[in-house]
């Protein structure tokens, strides 16, 4: 039995190592969704995350909204905002123009991704003949333009289009070697998959942080559907916990909170000190996870 005194999750704030948390949002499509978006942003900003990121739609379809959101987040909350950027369906010049728009708006953090084609997740990717060929190529282009803080994607269960894990690790190394500061993982629900992935990456000479992407399960049906398309496995025990809860929202939310809490607590006890939380533009579960990790709003912490 592990001594509670040795578990980081059982230590008080003055004993725990310093933790870094970031949150991910997507650009809202309607006025009602935008109201919810800003409500969540303002509730999470007092937690002083390292940054808040805003995604980019398939094929770059939300480019302008992403720029508008990241600019406003930084201006209104003082929290650093990272803009997602893809190279799908665009020339190098077109992508570079977007990057310079980010620069002009004062956005210096970018999540650089190859991106999914307009047809959606899992569909074949064809680079633009005059565009960046992949994420590593895009990172190199960013480095030529400016001194950005760059995050890239990592896949603990490998990307659906990677032939094997060796290829996956090699691809991550190319992105880091091109100049990325860190990798953020796709969602996963088996912590050992993440821990083994990090071991493989370290053995390959990758020293950059590999931040676990934590997905609270706001809707098991939706998350399971997305997981099937992006190559994330749903363990049988996890499906069993949510079985029969489609019409029981309160119980579903309680189970989701318990599952996410268990995941981050185990990772914390394994020595993980950086977390990226996918919010789906909702704050309650993200706030709960931050509290479990020991992060509190400054006012609550008496600062």
PDB file of N, CA, C and O in Angstrom, residues 189-228:
ATOM      1  N   UNK A 189      -7.789   7.574 -21.851  1.00  0.00           N
ATOM      2  CA  UNK A 189      -8.488   7.189 -20.624  1.00  0.00           C
ATOM      3  C   UNK A 189      -7.791   6.065 -19.865  1.00  0.00           C
ATOM      4  O   UNK A 189      -8.264   5.639 -18.814  1.00  0.00           O
ATOM      5  N   UNK A 190      -6.659   5.618 -20.387  1.00  0.00           N
ATOM      6  CA  UNK A 190      -5.837   4.625 -19.700  1.00  0.00           C
ATOM      7  C   UNK A 190      -4.483   5.265 -19.428  1.00  0.00           C
ATOM      8  O   UNK A 190      -3.698   5.490 -20.363  1.00  0.00           O
ATOM      9  N   UNK A 191      -4.217   5.579 -18.180  1.00  0.00           N
ATOM     10  CA  UNK A 191      -3.004   6.326 -17.851  1.00  0.00           C
ATOM     11  C   UNK A 191      -1.731   5.599 -18.248  1.00  0.00           C
ATOM     12  O   UNK A 191      -0.728   6.230 -18.596  1.00  0.00           O
ATOM     13  N   UNK A 192      -1.754   4.272 -18.210  1.00  0.00           N
ATOM     14  CA  UNK A 192      -0.553   3.529 -18.583  1.00  0.00           C
ATOM     15  C   UNK A 192      -0.183   3.764 -20.047  1.00  0.00           C
ATOM     16  O   UNK A 192       1.001   3.720 -20.404  1.00  0.00           O
ATOM     17  N   UNK A 193      -1.173   4.030 -20.909  1.00  0.00           N
ATOM     18  CA  UNK A 193      -0.869   4.353 -22.308  1.00  0.00           C
ATOM     19  C   UNK A 193      -0.031   5.622 -22.387  1.00  0.00           C
ATOM     20  O   UNK A 193       0.943   5.696 -23.144  1.00  0.00           O
ATOM     21  N   UNK A 194      -0.430   6.622 -21.621  1.00  0.00           N
ATOM     22  CA  UNK A 194       0.317   7.881 -21.592  1.00  0.00           C
ATOM     23  C   UNK A 194       1.717   7.685 -21.017  1.00  0.00           C
ATOM     24  O   UNK A 194       2.711   8.166 -21.583  1.00  0.00           O
ATOM     25  N   UNK A 195       1.816   6.994 -19.901  1.00  0.00           N
ATOM     26  CA  UNK A 195       3.107   6.821 -19.244  1.00  0.00           C
ATOM     27  C   UNK A 195       4.077   6.027 -20.114  1.00  0.00           C
ATOM     28  O   UNK A 195       5.267   6.356 -20.197  1.00  0.00           O
ATOM     29  N   UNK A 196       3.580   4.999 -20.807  1.00  0.00           N
ATOM     30  CA  UNK A 196       4.441   4.245 -21.726  1.00  0.00           C
ATOM     31  C   UNK A 196       4.876   5.112 -22.904  1.00  0.00           C
ATOM     32  O   UNK A 196       6.018   5.022 -23.373  1.00  0.00           O
ATOM     33  N   UNK A 197       3.960   5.946 -23.378  1.00  0.00           N
ATOM     34  CA  UNK A 197       4.289   6.842 -24.488  1.00  0.00           C
ATOM     35  C   UNK A 197       5.417   7.797 -24.090  1.00  0.00           C
ATOM     36  O   UNK A 197       6.367   8.008 -24.854  1.00  0.00           O
ATOM     37  N   UNK A 198       5.326   8.353 -22.900  1.00  0.00           N
ATOM     38  CA  UNK A 198       6.379   9.256 -22.428  1.00  0.00           C
ATOM     39  C   UNK A 198       7.706   8.510 -22.317  1.00  0.00           C
ATOM     40  O   UNK A 198       8.765   9.039 -22.704  1.00  0.00           O
ATOM     41  N   UNK A 199       7.681   7.290 -21.817  1.00  0.00           N
ATOM     42  CA  UNK A 199       8.905   6.490 -21.727  1.00  0.00           C
ATOM     43  C   UNK A 199       9.526   6.280 -23.104  1.00  0.00           C
ATOM     44  O   UNK A 199      10.744   6.406 -23.288  1.00  0.00           O
ATOM     45  N   UNK A 200       8.702   5.956 -24.094  1.00  0.00           N
ATOM     46  CA  UNK A 200       9.192   5.767 -25.459  1.00  0.00           C
ATOM     47  C   UNK A 200       9.815   7.053 -25.997  1.00  0.00           C
ATOM     48  O   UNK A 200      10.868   7.030 -26.649  1.00  0.00           O
ATOM     49  N   UNK A 201       9.135   8.170 -25.745  1.00  0.00           N
ATOM     50  CA  UNK A 201       9.633   9.451 -26.233  1.00  0.00           C
ATOM     51  C   UNK A 201      10.976   9.802 -25.590  1.00  0.00           C
ATOM     52  O   UNK A 201      11.902  10.254 -26.272  1.00  0.00           O
ATOM     53  N   UNK A 202      11.107   9.574 -24.300  1.00  0.00           N
ATOM     54  CA  UNK A 202      12.371   9.866 -23.617  1.00  0.00           C
ATOM     55  C   UNK A 202      13.491   8.963 -24.143  1.00  0.00           C
ATOM     56  O   UNK A 202      14.625   9.402 -24.345  1.00  0.00           O
ATOM     57  N   UNK A 203      13.155   7.699 -24.397  1.00  0.00           N
ATOM     58  CA  UNK A 203      14.147   6.769 -24.936  1.00  0.00           C
ATOM     59  C   UNK A 203      14.613   7.192 -26.324  1.00  0.00           C
ATOM     60  O   UNK A 203      15.735   6.893 -26.736  1.00  0.00           O
ATOM     61  N   UNK A 204      13.745   7.909 -27.047  1.00  0.00           N
ATOM     62  CA  UNK A 204      14.082   8.391 -28.387  1.00  0.00           C
ATOM     63  C   UNK A 204      14.816   9.726 -28.351  1.00  0.00           C
ATOM     64  O   UNK A 204      15.111  10.298 -29.405  1.00  0.00           O
ATOM     65  N   UNK A 205      15.074  10.241 -27.149  1.00  0.00           N
ATOM     66  CA  UNK A 205      15.813  11.490 -27.017  1.00  0.00           C
ATOM     67  C   UNK A 205      14.959  12.734 -26.976  1.00  0.00           C
ATOM     68  O   UNK A 205      15.472  13.858 -27.064  1.00  0.00           O
ATOM     69  N   UNK A 206      13.649  12.574 -26.822  1.00  0.00           N
ATOM     70  CA  UNK A 206      12.748  13.723 -26.724  1.00  0.00           C
ATOM     71  C   UNK A 206      12.701  14.180 -25.272  1.00  0.00           C
ATOM     72  O   UNK A 206      12.295  13.430 -24.384  1.00  0.00           O
ATOM     73  N   UNK A 207      13.141  15.394 -25.020  1.00  0.00           N
ATOM     74  CA  UNK A 207      13.189  15.909 -23.642  1.00  0.00           C
ATOM     75  C   UNK A 207      12.118  16.959 -23.358  1.00  0.00           C
ATOM     76  O   UNK A 207      11.914  17.330 -22.206  1.00  0.00           O
ATOM     77  N   UNK A 208      11.432  17.442 -24.376  1.00  0.00           N
ATOM     78  CA  UNK A 208      10.402  18.470 -24.191  1.00  0.00           C
ATOM     79  C   UNK A 208       9.242  17.912 -23.368  1.00  0.00           C
ATOM     80  O   UNK A 208       8.978  16.703 -23.377  1.00  0.00           O
ATOM     81  N   UNK A 209       8.539  18.775 -22.631  1.00  0.00           N
ATOM     82  CA  UNK A 209       7.370  18.314 -21.866  1.00  0.00           C
ATOM     83  C   UNK A 209       6.318  17.688 -22.775  1.00  0.00           C
ATOM     84  O   UNK A 209       6.081  18.163 -23.886  1.00  0.00           O
ATOM     85  N   UNK A 210       5.714  16.602 -22.293  1.00  0.00           N
ATOM     86  CA  UNK A 210       4.599  15.960 -22.991  1.00  0.00           C
ATOM     87  C   UNK A 210       3.411  16.043 -22.034  1.00  0.00           C
ATOM     88  O   UNK A 210       3.296  15.265 -21.086  1.00  0.00           O
ATOM     89  N   UNK A 211       2.549  17.017 -22.272  1.00  0.00           N
ATOM     90  CA  UNK A 211       1.484  17.374 -21.343  1.00  0.00           C
ATOM     91  C   UNK A 211       0.255  16.505 -21.609  1.00  0.00           C
ATOM     92  O   UNK A 211      -0.231  16.450 -22.746  1.00  0.00           O
ATOM     93  N   UNK A 212      -0.267  15.828 -20.590  1.00  0.00           N
ATOM     94  CA  UNK A 212      -1.462  15.012 -20.813  1.00  0.00           C
ATOM     95  C   UNK A 212      -2.692  15.870 -21.079  1.00  0.00           C
ATOM     96  O   UNK A 212      -2.978  16.821 -20.346  1.00  0.00           O
ATOM     97  N   UNK A 213      -3.420  15.530 -22.135  1.00  0.00           N
ATOM     98  CA  UNK A 213      -4.681  16.207 -22.433  1.00  0.00           C
ATOM     99  C   UNK A 213      -5.813  15.458 -21.739  1.00  0.00           C
ATOM    100  O   UNK A 213      -6.049  14.287 -22.023  1.00  0.00           O
ATOM    101  N   UNK A 214      -6.475  16.128 -20.824  1.00  0.00           N
ATOM    102  CA  UNK A 214      -7.506  15.493 -20.001  1.00  0.00           C
ATOM    103  C   UNK A 214      -8.886  15.880 -20.523  1.00  0.00           C
ATOM    104  O   UNK A 214      -9.215  17.073 -20.629  1.00  0.00           O
ATOM    105  N   UNK A 215      -9.695  14.862 -20.839  1.00  0.00           N
ATOM    106  CA  UNK A 215     -11.031  15.091 -21.368  1.00  0.00           C
ATOM    107  C   UNK A 215     -12.109  14.701 -20.362  1.00  0.00           C
ATOM    108  O   UNK A 215     -12.456  13.540 -20.210  1.00  0.00           O
ATOM    109  N   UNK A 216     -12.655  15.689 -19.635  1.00  0.00           N
ATOM    110  CA  UNK A 216     -13.825  15.380 -18.807  1.00  0.00           C
ATOM    111  C   UNK A 216     -14.972  14.919 -19.701  1.00  0.00           C
ATOM    112  O   UNK A 216     -15.168  15.445 -20.795  1.00  0.00           O
ATOM    113  N   UNK A 217     -15.721  13.938 -19.251  1.00  0.00           N
ATOM    114  CA  UNK A 217     -16.756  13.332 -20.103  1.00  0.00           C
ATOM    115  C   UNK A 217     -18.095  14.032 -19.858  1.00  0.00           C
ATOM    116  O   UNK A 217     -18.903  13.601 -19.039  1.00  0.00           O
ATOM    117  N   UNK A 218     -18.311  15.130 -20.570  1.00  0.00           N
ATOM    118  CA  UNK A 218     -19.564  15.870 -20.446  1.00  0.00           C
ATOM    119  C   UNK A 218     -20.729  15.065 -21.033  1.00  0.00           C
ATOM    120  O   UNK A 218     -21.857  15.152 -20.554  1.00  0.00           O
ATOM    121  N   UNK A 219     -20.441  14.315 -22.087  1.00  0.00           N
ATOM    122  CA  UNK A 219     -21.442  13.438 -22.709  1.00  0.00           C
ATOM    123  C   UNK A 219     -20.711  12.189 -23.163  1.00  0.00           C
ATOM    124  O   UNK A 219     -19.911  12.246 -24.105  1.00  0.00           O
ATOM    125  N   UNK A 220     -20.980  11.063 -22.515  1.00  0.00           N
ATOM    126  CA  UNK A 220     -20.266   9.842 -22.875  1.00  0.00           C
ATOM    127  C   UNK A 220     -20.536   9.465 -24.329  1.00  0.00           C
ATOM    128  O   UNK A 220     -19.625   9.045 -25.051  1.00  0.00           O
ATOM    129  N   UNK A 221     -21.759   9.624 -24.782  1.00  0.00           N
ATOM    130  CA  UNK A 221     -22.109   9.262 -26.151  1.00  0.00           C
ATOM    131  C   UNK A 221     -21.282  10.072 -27.154  1.00  0.00           C
ATOM    132  O   UNK A 221     -20.743   9.525 -28.123  1.00  0.00           O
ATOM    133  N   UNK A 222     -21.156  11.382 -26.924  1.00  0.00           N
ATOM    134  CA  UNK A 222     -20.387  12.228 -27.833  1.00  0.00           C
ATOM    135  C   UNK A 222     -18.901  11.903 -27.784  1.00  0.00           C
ATOM    136  O   UNK A 222     -18.234  11.818 -28.821  1.00  0.00           O
ATOM    137  N   UNK A 223     -18.369  11.733 -26.572  1.00  0.00           N
ATOM    138  CA  UNK A 223     -16.946  11.454 -26.434  1.00  0.00           C
ATOM    139  C   UNK A 223     -16.601  10.102 -27.047  1.00  0.00           C
ATOM    140  O   UNK A 223     -15.575   9.939 -27.712  1.00  0.00           O
ATOM    141  N   UNK A 224     -17.451   9.105 -26.842  1.00  0.00           N
ATOM    142  CA  UNK A 224     -17.202   7.780 -27.410  1.00  0.00           C
ATOM    143  C   UNK A 224     -17.205   7.834 -28.939  1.00  0.00           C
ATOM    144  O   UNK A 224     -16.396   7.172 -29.602  1.00  0.00           O
ATOM    145  N   UNK A 225     -18.101   8.634 -29.503  1.00  0.00           N
ATOM    146  CA  UNK A 225     -18.168   8.774 -30.955  1.00  0.00           C
ATOM    147  C   UNK A 225     -16.900   9.426 -31.498  1.00  0.00           C
ATOM    148  O   UNK A 225     -16.321   8.967 -32.487  1.00  0.00           O
ATOM    149  N   UNK A 226     -16.450  10.489 -30.837  1.00  0.00           N
ATOM    150  CA  UNK A 226     -15.225  11.166 -31.267  1.00  0.00           C
ATOM    151  C   UNK A 226     -14.018  10.254 -31.082  1.00  0.00           C
ATOM    152  O   UNK A 226     -13.128  10.195 -31.936  1.00  0.00           O
ATOM    153  N   UNK A 227     -13.983   9.523 -29.968  1.00  0.00           N
ATOM    154  CA  UNK A 227     -12.869   8.621 -29.697  1.00  0.00           C
ATOM    155  C   UNK A 227     -12.719   7.578 -30.801  1.00  0.00           C
ATOM    156  O   UNK A 227     -11.609   7.242 -31.219  1.00  0.00           O
ATOM    157  N   UNK A 228     -13.840   7.079 -31.295  1.00  0.00           N
ATOM    158  CA  UNK A 228     -13.802   6.075 -32.357  1.00  0.00           C
ATOM    159  C   UNK A 228     -13.167   6.631 -33.622  1.00  0.00           C
ATOM    160  O   UNK A 228     -12.483   5.910 -34.359  1.00  0.00           O
TER     161      UNK A 228
END
